[in-house]
Each structure stands twice: as C-alpha cells, then as structure tokens.
C-alpha cells in the first residue's frame, strides 16, 4: 500500500484526488494539508467523501510529507517550487499538478508567471507527465510535472499530425473551451454562477499561461518549433474541456482515421471515436479518458481534430494518479476505472 | 424629467436599475456611486449598457445626491441607514432596496442583522414598498423600504388567503427557491458556478433574514400574528424566484381561482394564471411581473399557491422603479413594460 | 458470476445500469433489449461505455431473458406487466424499475395509469424494493418493484418520523424537485434545454403518479393511512432529487438528530448529515446514496427534513442493483461504491 | 400602423417576433398562423405574452396574409418557397426568416436541402437581408431573405477584413458555438436538457447548411470565392452565438482596432468593443446587437475576431424586424431598443 500525501487539498484537484484514490487498491492517503482549513475534517468540507476518509486537514509538515511514498501538489503555482527541493532530498517522489515545473526554461517561466523560479535547478530533472509521450521517463522520475488541462487536450489531439509531419508547424489553431471548475475553488466574481451561467466568452486571447507549455511540448513532438494561436473560452458548466484544433495539411493527408487509431491503439486512456462521430465532454465526465475525432471537411487542406477530457481527471488529478501508478510500478489503470457519467 | 441618483451601482440591482431606467420616458440617471469603481465608466463594467449611458461611477457625495429627485440605495444593508437621514433632511426622496428600513422594530432588526440600527427614528416614517398593499402611503412617502425578493413572492401569493381568513395563521409553509443572482455580485466560493451549477440545496433553514420581514407584513395583512416556516433554496440558474406556499384551510375554500383573480383584477403587475396552469420563472424573466397560480390538490384541506417573480425586477429594481413612479405621480408602469424573455 | 438481462436499455436507467454494472465484481450483462435500436452496438449509442461492453441491443426474446439469473426492466410502465409472468414461470428473478408492480391495489393502479393491469395476480407477490424497509422480504423475492425516484427520497426522509408517531399523519407536505433526466430519454418539447434551462416550475400539482405510491408506503410505515400534499418541481439540471418535507409535530420532538442517526446507523446507503448542515444534490451525484438532514426552525411545531438522492442511482438503477445484490445473496454494496461527483 | 402577419408562430423565432413587436410603435400583429395550434390563444402557449396580445393562432390563409403590409415566415425551410409567390403577387412584402431564399443558386440550395426549390425564379429577386451589407437594396425589396444566425455572426466579424483584402481568402476558420434555442422548438432527443446541459460538443463538422450561405456572402464581400472551415458547436445554454474567427494576414495588419471601429461607426446594431475586451453572449441577450472584438495574438500573422449575437434577435427575429423597418421606411431601430439582460 503506497502512502500518499496531498499538499493543498481544499481545491477541486484536491477533492478529485481524494475521490479517485478512495477506490485505488494500492494507495492510501495518509496526510492532506491546508493552512486555511487545518483541523477540519475532510468530509466536513466535501460531504461526498463521508464514510471514506477519517482525515483532517493539517498544517504542511515536511517531515510527515517526506515519509510518504508520493506527494501530490494540488496547489496554485508558486507553492511546489519552494517545498519540492526538501522533499526530494528526503527521498519522496513528487507529482506536481501545478505549473511550477512544466516549463523547462526558467526565464520563460518567469515571464509568464511574473516572478523568479525558486528552484530552477530542478527544471531539468522534472519529467513532463504526459504518459502518452513520456511513459519511460516517468517510470524513472522522482519529480513529475503534470500537464495543464488545456495542454493535455491539445497535445493528444495534435500529436499524431505533428509526429508525422502532416501539418504546417505555423498557423496551428487551438480553439478550446473549459468548464468553470478549471478556474479553481477561489472566491472570484468572474466565475460566479450569476456571471457565467447562460453565457459564453473567450478570454486570455492576448496570451494564456498554457501557451508556452503547449508550444514547448508540441515543439518536442514535431522536432522543431511550432506556432499556435490558442484561444480559450469559458463554458457555462462545471467539468470538461473541448479543444477544436485546426492544422493546414502540407500534402496528402492519407487515411487520417487510421493514423489516429494506430497512434493510440495501445493507449488505455485515449479513445479514437469512429469516423463521423463528434466527442462530447459528458461522455468522459468523471473518467480518466481523452476521446478524439478527426475530420477533413469538404476534403480541403484544413484538418480538424476534436479532443475532449474532464479537466479535473485526465486534465489534472486522474493524470496525476496515472503518473503515480507508472512511477511506483503499479498497473497504470489502478484506481482509474471510473466510467463517464452520461447523462 | 426626474433626476435619479443611485448609491452603490456595481451590484446586480444597480445594473438592473440602469437597464430599466434606460427606457424610462420620464426619468434620467444623473449620478451613480461606487467607492471601489470610482472613475470607471458604467458601460465598461456592464457592456450591455454601451451606447445608453455616458456616466462614470463617482464617490458618494451627499450634496449631489440630495439634488436628485429620487435616490435609490442599491447597497448591502448598513449603508442606507447611515446616509438617508441627511438626504431626507435635504429634501430628497429615497427608495431603499436594502433591508435597512423594512422592519419596523429596531430591536428585532438588530437581532437579525447583528448590529444596532443607525437611524431608528426613521423606521416609523418608512413606508413598506409593496404597491399592491400600500399604494396610497407610497404616494405620500419620502422614504420607501423596498421589500426583499423572497418576501415579495411570498406576500403576493398569500395575501388573498390571509385577507379573507381562509387559512390558519400558524403552520404556513413558504418553500421558496432563488436563482444565484439573489446572492449578489460578490466574490464568494458558495456561489461560484462550479459550486452551484447542476446542484440544488436548501439553506438558511434555521433562520433567514427575510423571515421577520415576511411575518411582519403577513401579520399586517392578516390583522394578527402569523407563523411561517420559511425554507429558501438555491437554484442552479441566474434569475428567478419561485415560491410554493402551503396553507391549511380553516373551512370551505370557496372558489379560490375567483378569489385570486378578483384580488388582483386591477393590479398591473400581478397576473393570475388560468386554473390548472403552473407558473414558470422564465415567463417573467426580465419583466416586472408576478405570476400566480392556486390549487387545492385532491380537494383536501391544504391549499397550494405558486408565485414567480424575477428577483432582480419585481423582487428588487423593477419594484423600486414602480415605487418611484407612484411617489412622483408618474404612470405606474413607466419604464416597466419589458416582456419576459422566453425562451 | 450472475447473468444479467436488461429489457429496454436505451433510456437513462438503462445506460445507468450499464455504467454501474461495469464495475460489479459478481455480475455480467449478457443481454440488453431494444426494439428501436436492435442490432446497434451499445457503446455506439452511449460512448461513455466504449471499451466496457461488447454488446448489441437485441429484440426482446423471452427464452434468452429467462436464461438470466436476474432481469431488469428499464422500461416505461406497461411493458413489464406483460412480460414478467412468463419470465417468473421460467424461473428468472425480476427487478422492475417501472411502476407496474409498485401499487398493490390493481384498481388504484388503473385509475392513475389509465388502463387495466395486465398481471394483477402478481401484485401480491411483488415486494416493494426499498431495502431500508423490506430487506428481509427482498432477499426472498422473485419479483421486486423498485420504488420511484420521488418516493425513495420522500420515504427515507419521513420514515423516522412516522415510525415513531412524531408527526400528524395528515397535512404532510412533500415539496420535491427533480433534474430533467427524471423525465426520461424521450423526444418531448417540455424537457428541451431551451424550455427548461434557466427556469424552474412546479408540475403535476393536481396529482402526480408517485402520490399513491408515496401514500401507500408511508401508510405501511405509519400503520394507518397518511395524507400527503406532494408538489414536484422541475430543476434546470440533469441529475438529482431534493425533497423538502414538512410535518406537524404532535408532541415534544425530542432529539430529532439522534432519532435520524439511530434509525439509519446500520444503513450503508443512507447518511444523516451533522446537525445544521443542508444536503446538496451534487454530493450524491452518481452515487447510490441518500443524504438527510432534519431541523426544527425556531423551535416551532413544524419539523423540516431535507433528503437528496441521485434520481438515476438511489432513485432507480443503483437501488435496482442493491435489490439484486440482496436477492442473490451478494454483498449489498457490490458494484455500488461510486463516490459522488463534486464539483 | 403597419399590419403584420406571421406564418408559423409556434417556434422560438415566432414568439420572439411577438415579444419584440409588442413594443414596436408603428407595427401591429394582425395574424399569426399555425396548423397545429389553430384556435389556441397565443398567450396560452407563451405566457410571457399575457396581457399583450388578444390573438389566436389560425390556419394559414393567403387572402388574410396578403392583406398585411408585411408577412414574416418563421417556419422551417420548405414552407416559404411554396407560399411566397402568391403573396408577392398579391402585393405583400415578405421577410423570410427561413433558409428558402438565402442561396442564389437553386441547384446548390437543392444539394444542401435535399429537394428541388419550389420557386427558383424568385431567387434572383430576393435580397439578402444583412442591413450592414445591403441596406439600400433592402429598402427597395419586396422579398428579403433573413440571414441565418451563424452567418450573421460570421459575416459581421469578417467583413472588415475581407473588404480590405487583409486576410487570405482560403483557410479562414469559423469556429462557432450556439445556444440550444438555435435547434428550434421541436421534440428531439438531441436537444433535451438531459442530453446537453453540462456538456459541449461540435456537430455538423462534415458540412453544415450554413456553410454555402457563409461562403456565398463572404465571396460577395471579398469580390472572389472564399473558403471557410466552419465548425459549429452546441452550448449548454438557451440563447447566444459566439463566433471565434481566424484569418491569415497577407501583409501588415495596420491598426485593426481602428479598422473595425471605422467600418461600423455608423451602424446602430454593431458595437466594436474597446481593445483588449472579449465579448460575452450575455451582454447581448435579448438585444438586437452584435458585439465584436479583434486581436492579433503575439503579433503573429493570425488575426482573431470574436463576434457575439443573440441567435433569436440579431440572428433571427430582431434582424427580421430591422429589415421590415428599412423596407417600410420606418426608423431602423423602431421596436429594437431592448437592452441586453445582464446578469
């Protein structure tokens, strides 16, 4: 039984880790921290967990956390990068759900996050935790940087096209939309129900923090720099990300459906829909799954990929557990067999 | 042209006053205050108003406000009771949308609001602004306390039954539900979309601040004290209040449909639906209207009334303008002819 | 491994049975019928099930169904009562999720459903499948009538009060609200998103088909007839039922919180919240669980109970599986350990 | 007072025409037809209209309709093209909200709509009713084909760029999303609340009927053929269209903000937001308005335009009335001064 610690357990990725780990056969949460809620029972804050955990939030304590087999950071950025060095030194493995170790270039990180990086030495050591891309390195890693929610959906959608050089590396369009849980469990006017229900808008058009992450990883896949126009939108719903991706074919497309199916044939959590189908966010709600479809409208030279995930599962906490499973040599799908909640 | 001032214009009742007054033929907003947004254009914060107002938020200034014909307080409680005395002395008329002057008994007010009342002398002078009840007094008033949203829906539903002594004054049930805009435009976790969409709950069961207001006014109608069990619920939607009201008949009900239709025959903003129909909140969305239905299921001795309003219109800003129209001798429906937005 | 058949698998209770049974360790779905979708893969209609079932819908075939250990009817009323006699004779056990066997009195059934009952002889034999009430009989039953969604929420909320004679048997109010999935997966204008989103209404006030079921079962609990005013409402959301129940105390209430906690102390799927909490439908979303709270506002003689379930799980398919587990001597929670999806 | 007839008044564009015309100072609805609801009061079907109309639905009658000054067709396609010839001959003016006269090429129309066109002779005479493009011709027209909802949002967003030859005519991306009212008031499983709430998906990727309309009109604007990849999506909300448009700059962009502001400086119903703002569908809810924003992320060669309308107002019934006003020489904004409903 792996001993699991969670830093920052009062947000949506925290409660989602607890929901998923409740049915994990080989892992047990032994510590969950929160300065603000220290002393409060976890199931008092999150009554869906009643009967499953006999845990209270505690003040973060490095000694206790270091005694865990794996520590998840379910915090905003700027927390992990201060605590991780000590934890690694103490021998713990870390899966960071925040943005602190996603970008390899410390200066680029600083430009987008507005402050110096606190542990830039670890950036080279951190493995980018997209199992479909880096499974072997994850298995050896002590520090995994979980991809952002948008980047997960975008990368899984574009990977088959970029690996095969089928599309132009410039002029890629990533038009994506997220449910409001992506904005976190924080008191903000902008994500009140009364501000967002029954409405839809783009945001962050001038530059969203997931853009450098997307371009870094797609560049790795393509083998040379890519340029993406990334426009996120806010959906009037709780969970789910839908990315609609557009690329310009540089030559004959060949059989796109077969390309996608073959690329992901052995992937347990990526599912290519039959030709002609469009994925819906609800079919992956609560599940650690990405569903994909590819189309070439009117046979023209623009290829369209649709990619859906649950932002809190394959886009965050589920993928974090998938990474843990790989790191600890457990079955990759342990604790991750939830079925999408339809309707 | 009446000169209108609005204190506290950045909340939902503020923007709704502006939306409605934009089409008022005899009133013009000349000042709108907000300490937090002072200097910002009104239509920068609320882009639905672009092209309609050339106004900026300003710091509250008693002299400027006193120069208005009428001043609306679209503030949380505890603001109006400090400013109103000065404004009245300066000769302004005041329509207070907050709770400060709704309860006649200063001590009762203090118990529910947790602080002493700042201008208890004015409580006797304030007229409770439910036109269907107090039209004549409103016409003479210089200070009108606009009813709360729940109390408006509940009172209009129960008035015909209590006026005629048809139901027991004890054991009345007011089961009500409100859209999330009722919680105001404030940064709170509890009313985030991710906390409320796709879910439903009761709240304030032990005691909601609208309870003493409801019991005071229903007691006035009945001519003796009433006891109401009031359970509010939070709906996963933006606008609308639905009250389902239950009373125990003390004798033969007679023709309830006729009773309701006759009671409201001359009321421009209360609409009794044909027998057998159930009102929907959407049919009054955006409109200054209460729609009612009455039923006596299985012919038993429990009468059921359904009452719907838009909490921001007949439950707040629309009713405030209705009061202003009466106070200033204008047509009661001036600026209040919006039609419910269906679908 | 129990062999399971499902009649009428294209509705919401059908897909929910499939979702839940996918993780049942001792049961396997071997047949699922639908005349309309015969020949179509189950996961083509419901893509959340991709990878879990290698099944197609088939025409209903009594021989095949009779070879199952248990057959679920996930059909509208008026299907089961025609097929069940033959299945029972062939030795199958049946769990009927429809209304056909819920009401013991065939004539009463006919009045509410508008047609004669096709197998009235079986009504006496059918066990009403609320495990918290009838666990022992269910274990012996060959035909179980699963309770309706509203009746489940209402009965679990009122049971402690009626068993102890604490409230008046007349004048009970059951004010309930359901998500739109309760209306089924049928093409109807009334439950289009454009008709229901952002709105709220009561319906069926004059008489809803769940009323006789509620009164029958509450009468059994109380030991004498009860009268309930039942007003259902339609919520602008997919899943969840919330019942707000009001009873008049006939004497001293005693410790209501202790009463509820004691009543359900050993029930695996009924959870009494701590005093002062209000249940939310989202904390039981996707889970086979009822969460309850009880209050006595202002210490007056009206007791208020709040009861939430997921209408498709504890209100239908989850409860059906719970019944199957009891009938087949399996652990009662087999396949029913999903955690509520919050947020 | 213009006499107005409406053919097919039971859908969402029908009730929206009625809502808007209720406040039109120079027009009066004298006939509204529906075969299915013939004899039923309009406000019985649509209770938001109670007190505003004393009208019943009637069987369509050419003589009565021909006596109107203007006849709106708020019907599915394939109705207007059979009735319009007779009405024009009788001297009536027609504004068709359906697709029947939007595409000039009868054969192209047939390919997309799957049947021959019933009055192809009129196609040359019909004026495409986008006032921002064809105001002068509309003023002279007797038959106006109202643009589709998606095409309205897409054209207003791309017009400034195509008129000035700033973007490549190939490879334009129109990624658009619509509320569910766009699917009409028809009994369909796909647009049930339980199928669509809390979810998001693309649809019609292989080819949507609005594509040929979009390409025809953008080609007119550009002066030569354009190629658009058009991917519509279904939003879990009632009203609103958001189009996110991407074009490849062919040279220096210049001052895009000034270009957009200048293009629409005199347009009463097109509003270019200040630089840096993103439009929201809610700020135009219920209003006959298009709000636009333009951006050039990272200064690269992809320009992004965001365009929002209410699909039932500027995307249908509001635009139809705007056309009527122009045809009849009335003020263009008569009856169209509703303010967006925020929140």
Short mmCIF file of N, CA, C and O in Angstrom, two decimals, chain A residues 222-266:
data_model
loop_
_atom_site.label_atom_id
_atom_site.label_comp_id
_atom_site.label_asym_id
_atom_site.label_seq_id
_atom_site.Cartn_x
_atom_site.Cartn_y
_atom_site.Cartn_z
N UNK A 222 7.22 17.68 -32.60
CA UNK A 222 7.47 17.95 -34.01
C UNK A 222 8.96 17.92 -34.34
O UNK A 222 9.35 17.74 -35.50
N UNK A 223 9.77 18.13 -33.33
CA UNK A 223 11.21 18.16 -33.59
C UNK A 223 11.71 19.53 -33.99
O UNK A 223 12.89 19.70 -34.28
N UNK A 224 10.83 20.50 -34.02
CA UNK A 224 11.24 21.88 -34.31
C UNK A 224 10.11 22.80 -33.85
O UNK A 224 8.99 22.34 -33.63
N UNK A 225 10.40 24.09 -33.70
CA UNK A 225 9.40 25.00 -33.10
C UNK A 225 8.06 25.03 -33.84
O UNK A 225 8.03 24.94 -35.08
N UNK A 226 7.00 25.14 -33.07
CA UNK A 226 5.66 25.30 -33.66
C UNK A 226 5.07 26.61 -33.17
O UNK A 226 5.47 27.13 -32.14
N UNK A 227 4.12 27.12 -33.95
CA UNK A 227 3.40 28.33 -33.53
C UNK A 227 1.91 28.03 -33.47
O UNK A 227 1.31 27.60 -34.46
N UNK A 228 1.37 28.30 -32.31
CA UNK A 228 -0.04 28.00 -32.08
C UNK A 228 -0.79 29.28 -31.71
O UNK A 228 -0.31 30.07 -30.88
N UNK A 229 -1.93 29.49 -32.33
CA UNK A 229 -2.84 30.52 -31.85
C UNK A 229 -3.83 29.83 -30.92
O UNK A 229 -4.61 28.99 -31.36
N UNK A 230 -3.74 30.17 -29.65
CA UNK A 230 -4.50 29.47 -28.62
C UNK A 230 -5.55 30.41 -28.04
O UNK A 230 -5.22 31.42 -27.44
N UNK A 231 -6.83 30.09 -28.25
CA UNK A 231 -7.90 30.92 -27.71
C UNK A 231 -8.78 30.07 -26.79
O UNK A 231 -9.58 29.25 -27.26
N UNK A 232 -8.64 30.27 -25.48
CA UNK A 232 -9.51 29.55 -24.53
C UNK A 232 -10.83 30.28 -24.35
O UNK A 232 -10.91 31.50 -24.53
N UNK A 233 -11.85 29.51 -24.03
CA UNK A 233 -13.19 30.06 -23.79
C UNK A 233 -13.74 29.46 -22.49
O UNK A 233 -13.37 28.35 -22.11
N UNK A 234 -14.66 30.18 -21.88
CA UNK A 234 -15.26 29.72 -20.63
C UNK A 234 -16.67 29.19 -20.88
O UNK A 234 -17.55 29.92 -21.33
N UNK A 235 -16.87 27.91 -20.57
CA UNK A 235 -18.18 27.27 -20.78
C UNK A 235 -19.06 27.41 -19.55
O UNK A 235 -18.56 27.31 -18.42
N UNK A 236 -20.37 27.57 -19.75
CA UNK A 236 -21.29 27.64 -18.61
C UNK A 236 -21.62 26.26 -18.07
O UNK A 236 -22.76 25.81 -18.12
N UNK A 237 -20.63 25.57 -17.55
CA UNK A 237 -20.79 24.23 -17.00
C UNK A 237 -19.60 23.96 -16.09
O UNK A 237 -18.67 24.75 -16.04
N UNK A 238 -19.65 22.87 -15.36
CA UNK A 238 -18.66 22.64 -14.31
C UNK A 238 -17.40 21.97 -14.82
O UNK A 238 -16.28 22.45 -14.63
N UNK A 239 -17.55 20.83 -15.46
CA UNK A 239 -16.41 19.99 -15.84
C UNK A 239 -16.36 19.78 -17.34
O UNK A 239 -17.39 19.59 -17.97
N UNK A 240 -15.13 19.69 -17.84
CA UNK A 240 -14.97 19.32 -19.23
C UNK A 240 -14.16 20.32 -20.01
O UNK A 240 -14.30 21.53 -19.82
N UNK A 241 -13.29 19.80 -20.86
CA UNK A 241 -12.57 20.63 -21.83
C UNK A 241 -12.82 20.05 -23.21
O UNK A 241 -12.82 18.84 -23.40
N UNK A 242 -13.06 20.95 -24.14
CA UNK A 242 -13.21 20.57 -25.55
C UNK A 242 -12.23 21.41 -26.34
O UNK A 242 -12.28 22.64 -26.28
N UNK A 243 -11.34 20.77 -27.05
CA UNK A 243 -10.43 21.51 -27.93
C UNK A 243 -10.78 21.19 -29.37
O UNK A 243 -10.93 20.02 -29.74
N UNK A 244 -10.94 22.24 -30.16
CA UNK A 244 -11.15 22.09 -31.60
C UNK A 244 -9.88 22.62 -32.26
O UNK A 244 -9.56 23.80 -32.14
N UNK A 245 -9.18 21.72 -32.93
CA UNK A 245 -7.82 22.01 -33.40
C UNK A 245 -7.81 22.03 -34.92
O UNK A 245 -8.44 21.17 -35.57
N UNK A 246 -7.12 23.01 -35.48
CA UNK A 246 -7.09 23.18 -36.93
C UNK A 246 -5.64 23.23 -37.40
O UNK A 246 -4.84 24.02 -36.87
N UNK A 247 -5.33 22.41 -38.37
CA UNK A 247 -3.99 22.46 -38.95
C UNK A 247 -4.08 22.47 -40.48
O UNK A 247 -5.04 21.94 -41.05
N UNK A 248 -3.06 23.04 -41.10
CA UNK A 248 -3.02 23.08 -42.56
C UNK A 248 -2.19 21.91 -43.07
O UNK A 248 -1.01 21.80 -42.75
N UNK A 249 -2.81 21.08 -43.86
CA UNK A 249 -2.09 19.93 -44.42
C UNK A 249 -1.01 20.42 -45.36
O UNK A 249 -1.24 21.30 -46.18
N UNK A 250 0.15 19.79 -45.26
CA UNK A 250 1.24 20.19 -46.16
C UNK A 250 1.29 19.32 -47.41
O UNK A 250 1.97 19.64 -48.37
N UNK A 251 0.54 18.24 -47.38
CA UNK A 251 0.49 17.37 -48.56
C UNK A 251 -0.74 16.49 -48.47
O UNK A 251 -1.74 16.89 -47.87
N UNK A 252 -0.67 15.34 -49.03
CA UNK A 252 -1.78 14.42 -48.99
C UNK A 252 -1.98 13.92 -47.56
O UNK A 252 -1.04 13.54 -46.88
N UNK A 253 -3.23 13.94 -47.10
CA UNK A 253 -3.50 13.58 -45.72
C UNK A 253 -3.39 12.08 -45.49
O UNK A 253 -3.11 11.63 -44.38
N UNK A 254 -3.62 11.30 -46.51
CA UNK A 254 -3.70 9.85 -46.30
C UNK A 254 -4.93 9.51 -45.48
O UNK A 254 -5.90 10.27 -45.45
N UNK A 255 -4.89 8.39 -44.81
CA UNK A 255 -6.05 7.94 -44.02
C UNK A 255 -5.91 8.46 -42.58
O UNK A 255 -5.29 7.82 -41.73
N UNK A 256 -6.50 9.61 -42.33
CA UNK A 256 -6.35 10.25 -41.03
C UNK A 256 -6.94 9.40 -39.92
O UNK A 256 -6.41 9.32 -38.82
N UNK A 257 -8.08 8.78 -40.22
CA UNK A 257 -8.73 7.95 -39.20
C UNK A 257 -7.81 6.82 -38.76
O UNK A 257 -7.62 6.57 -37.57
N UNK A 258 -7.20 6.16 -39.73
CA UNK A 258 -6.28 5.06 -39.41
C UNK A 258 -5.07 5.57 -38.65
O UNK A 258 -4.59 4.95 -37.70
N UNK A 259 -4.56 6.73 -39.05
CA UNK A 259 -3.41 7.31 -38.35
C UNK A 259 -3.73 7.49 -36.87
O UNK A 259 -2.94 7.10 -36.00
N UNK A 260 -4.88 8.08 -36.58
CA UNK A 260 -5.24 8.32 -35.18
C UNK A 260 -5.45 7.00 -34.45
O UNK A 260 -4.98 6.81 -33.33
N UNK A 261 -6.17 6.09 -35.07
CA UNK A 261 -6.43 4.81 -34.39
C UNK A 261 -5.13 4.05 -34.12
O UNK A 261 -4.95 3.49 -33.04
N UNK A 262 -4.23 4.08 -35.07
CA UNK A 262 -2.96 3.36 -34.87
C UNK A 262 -2.11 4.02 -33.79
O UNK A 262 -1.48 3.35 -32.98
N UNK A 263 -2.06 5.34 -33.83
CA UNK A 263 -1.23 6.05 -32.85
C UNK A 263 -1.62 5.67 -31.42
O UNK A 263 -0.77 5.50 -30.56
N UNK A 264 -2.91 5.54 -31.20
CA UNK A 264 -3.38 5.34 -29.83
C UNK A 264 -3.88 3.92 -29.56
O UNK A 264 -4.56 3.67 -28.57
N UNK A 265 -3.55 3.00 -30.44
CA UNK A 265 -4.08 1.64 -30.32
C UNK A 265 -3.79 1.02 -28.96
O UNK A 265 -4.62 0.30 -28.40
N UNK A 266 -2.64 1.31 -28.39
CA UNK A 266 -2.26 0.66 -27.13
C UNK A 266 -2.43 1.57 -25.92
O UNK A 266 -2.00 1.23 -24.82
#
